[in-house]
C-alpha positions as a Python dict, from the first residue, in 0.01 Angstrom:
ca = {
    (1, 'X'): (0, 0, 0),
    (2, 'X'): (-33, -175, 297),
    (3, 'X'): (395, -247, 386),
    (4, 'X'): (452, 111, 308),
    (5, 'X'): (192, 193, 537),
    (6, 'X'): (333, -50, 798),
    (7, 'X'): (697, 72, 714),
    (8, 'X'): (615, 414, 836),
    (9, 'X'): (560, 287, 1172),
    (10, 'X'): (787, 257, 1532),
    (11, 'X'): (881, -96, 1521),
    (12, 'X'): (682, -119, 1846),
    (13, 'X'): (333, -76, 1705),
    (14, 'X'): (437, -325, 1396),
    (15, 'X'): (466, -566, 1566),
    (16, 'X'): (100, -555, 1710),
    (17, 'X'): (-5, -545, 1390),
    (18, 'X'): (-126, -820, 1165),
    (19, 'X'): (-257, -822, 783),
    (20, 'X'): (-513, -1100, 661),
    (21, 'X'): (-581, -971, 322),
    (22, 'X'): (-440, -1279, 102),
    (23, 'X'): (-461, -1542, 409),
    (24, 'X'): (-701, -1865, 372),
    (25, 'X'): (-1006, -1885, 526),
    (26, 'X'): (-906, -2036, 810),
    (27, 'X'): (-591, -1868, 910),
    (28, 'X'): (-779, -1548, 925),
    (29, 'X'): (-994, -1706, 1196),
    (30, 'X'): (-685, -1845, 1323),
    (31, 'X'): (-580, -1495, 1380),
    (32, 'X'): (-900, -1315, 1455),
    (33, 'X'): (-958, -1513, 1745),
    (34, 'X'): (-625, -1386, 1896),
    (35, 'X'): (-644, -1029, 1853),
    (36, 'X'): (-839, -753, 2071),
    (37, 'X'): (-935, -521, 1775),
    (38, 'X'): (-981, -506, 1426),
    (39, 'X'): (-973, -185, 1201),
    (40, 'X'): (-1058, -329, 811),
    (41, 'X'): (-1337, -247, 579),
    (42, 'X'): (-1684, -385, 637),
    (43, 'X'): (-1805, -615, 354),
    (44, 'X'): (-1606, -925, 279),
    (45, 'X'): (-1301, -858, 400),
    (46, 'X'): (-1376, -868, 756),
    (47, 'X'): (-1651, -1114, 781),
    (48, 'X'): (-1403, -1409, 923),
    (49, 'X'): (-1247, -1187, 1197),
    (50, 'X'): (-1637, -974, 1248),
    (51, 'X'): (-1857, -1222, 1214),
    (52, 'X'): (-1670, -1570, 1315),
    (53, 'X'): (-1477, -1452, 1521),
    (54, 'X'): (-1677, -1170, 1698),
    (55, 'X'): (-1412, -979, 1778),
    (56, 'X'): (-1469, -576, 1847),
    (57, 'X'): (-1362, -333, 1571),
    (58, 'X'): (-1413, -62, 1298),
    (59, 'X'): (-1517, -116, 961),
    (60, 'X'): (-1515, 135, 664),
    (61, 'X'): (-1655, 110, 304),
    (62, 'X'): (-1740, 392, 30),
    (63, 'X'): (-2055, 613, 47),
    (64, 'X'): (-2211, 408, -258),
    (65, 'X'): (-2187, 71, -43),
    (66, 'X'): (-2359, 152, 269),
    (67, 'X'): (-2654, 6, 48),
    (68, 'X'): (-2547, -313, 56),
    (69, 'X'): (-2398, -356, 432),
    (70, 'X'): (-2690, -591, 507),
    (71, 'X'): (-2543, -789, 324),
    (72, 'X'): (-2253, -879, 572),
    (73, 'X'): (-2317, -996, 908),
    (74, 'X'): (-2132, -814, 1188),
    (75, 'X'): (-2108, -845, 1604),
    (76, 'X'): (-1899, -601, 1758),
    (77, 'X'): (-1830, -357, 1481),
    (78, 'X'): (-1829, 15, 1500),
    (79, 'X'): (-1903, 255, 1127),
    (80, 'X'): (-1735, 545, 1038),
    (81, 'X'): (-1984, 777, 978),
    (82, 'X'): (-2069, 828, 605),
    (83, 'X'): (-1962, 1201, 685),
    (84, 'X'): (-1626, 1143, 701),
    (85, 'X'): (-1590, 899, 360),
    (86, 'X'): (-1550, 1043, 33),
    (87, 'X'): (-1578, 809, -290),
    (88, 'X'): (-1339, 850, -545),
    (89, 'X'): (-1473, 675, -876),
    (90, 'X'): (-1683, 795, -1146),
    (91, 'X'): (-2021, 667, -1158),
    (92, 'X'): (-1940, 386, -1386),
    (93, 'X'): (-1732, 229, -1114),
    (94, 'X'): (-1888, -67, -999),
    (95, 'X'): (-2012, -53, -618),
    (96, 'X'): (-1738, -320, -469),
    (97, 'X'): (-1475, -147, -665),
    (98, 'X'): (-1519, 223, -569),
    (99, 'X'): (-1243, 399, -409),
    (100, 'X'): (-1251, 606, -76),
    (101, 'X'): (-1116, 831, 96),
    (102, 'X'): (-1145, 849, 509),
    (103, 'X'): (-955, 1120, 734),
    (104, 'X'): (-682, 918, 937),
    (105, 'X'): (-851, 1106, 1207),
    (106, 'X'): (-1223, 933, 1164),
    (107, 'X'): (-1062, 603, 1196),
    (108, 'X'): (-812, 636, 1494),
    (109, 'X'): (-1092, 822, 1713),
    (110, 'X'): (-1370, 538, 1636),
    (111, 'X'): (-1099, 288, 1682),
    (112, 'X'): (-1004, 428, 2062),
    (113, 'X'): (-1369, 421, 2117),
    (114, 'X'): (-1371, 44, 2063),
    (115, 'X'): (-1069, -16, 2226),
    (116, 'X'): (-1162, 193, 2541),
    (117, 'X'): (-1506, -24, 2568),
    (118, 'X'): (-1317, -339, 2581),
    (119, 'X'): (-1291, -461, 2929),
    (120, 'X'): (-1020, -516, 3123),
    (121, 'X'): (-946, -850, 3251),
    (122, 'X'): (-687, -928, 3524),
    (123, 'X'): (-532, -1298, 3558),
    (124, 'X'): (-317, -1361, 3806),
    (125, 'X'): (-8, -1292, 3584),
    (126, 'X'): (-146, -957, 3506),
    (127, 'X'): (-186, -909, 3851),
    (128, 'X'): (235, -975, 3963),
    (129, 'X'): (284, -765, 3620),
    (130, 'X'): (129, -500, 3769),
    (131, 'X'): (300, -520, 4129),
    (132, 'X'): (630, -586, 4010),
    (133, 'X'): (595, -227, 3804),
    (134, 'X'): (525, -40, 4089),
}
């Protein structure tokens, strides 16, 4: 699901984009401590880049899990707001394997809002970057 999400895209945004699902432990941190934002869902999946790492981002999970999100440890994280997420299982599905649906538009508006707080810093090679371009 995830390449022929990625396939959709301008080459320019893939290659800003990186997936950890499937990576050890410790190339996910590896990762997550180079990025500036992180848009994954909010139990396990993004406790190395979240919680390790503390990086700013958005996490999603379905209606019946906002029960457990205590469970996972977060700094920096941003919710969509149960309003927008609708599960998809019967009730027999078991909590960590319900699926959900989000509007694209929940998730790219939350994830501007994190990327907008973010400050700016300016080295000195951001600084000829930015007077060369004028």
């Amino acid at each position: 699901i995830i390449r022929s999400i990625l396939k959709k895209l301008n080459w320019n945004t893939r290659q800003n984009i990186g997936i950890l699902t499937g990576l050890p432990s410790l190339e996910k941190i590896r990762v997550g401590l180079s990025v500036d934002v992180w848009l994954g869902n909010y139990t396990s999946g993004s406790q190395n880049i979240a919680r390790i790492c503390g990086k700013p981002g958005v996490g999603h999970m379905g209606v019946r899990m906002v029960d457990s999100k205590h469970q996972h440890i977060h700094h920096c994280t941003r919710e969509i707001p149960i309003e927008f997420i609708k599960d998809i299982s019967d009730a027999s599905t078991p909590t960590g394997y319900v699926n959900y649906s989000i509007p694209w538009q929940a998730l790219y508006k939350i994830l501007l809002e994190v990327i907008d707080s973010i400050p700016v810093e300016y080295t000195q090679s951001t600084l000829s970057q930015t007077r060369n371009s004028e």
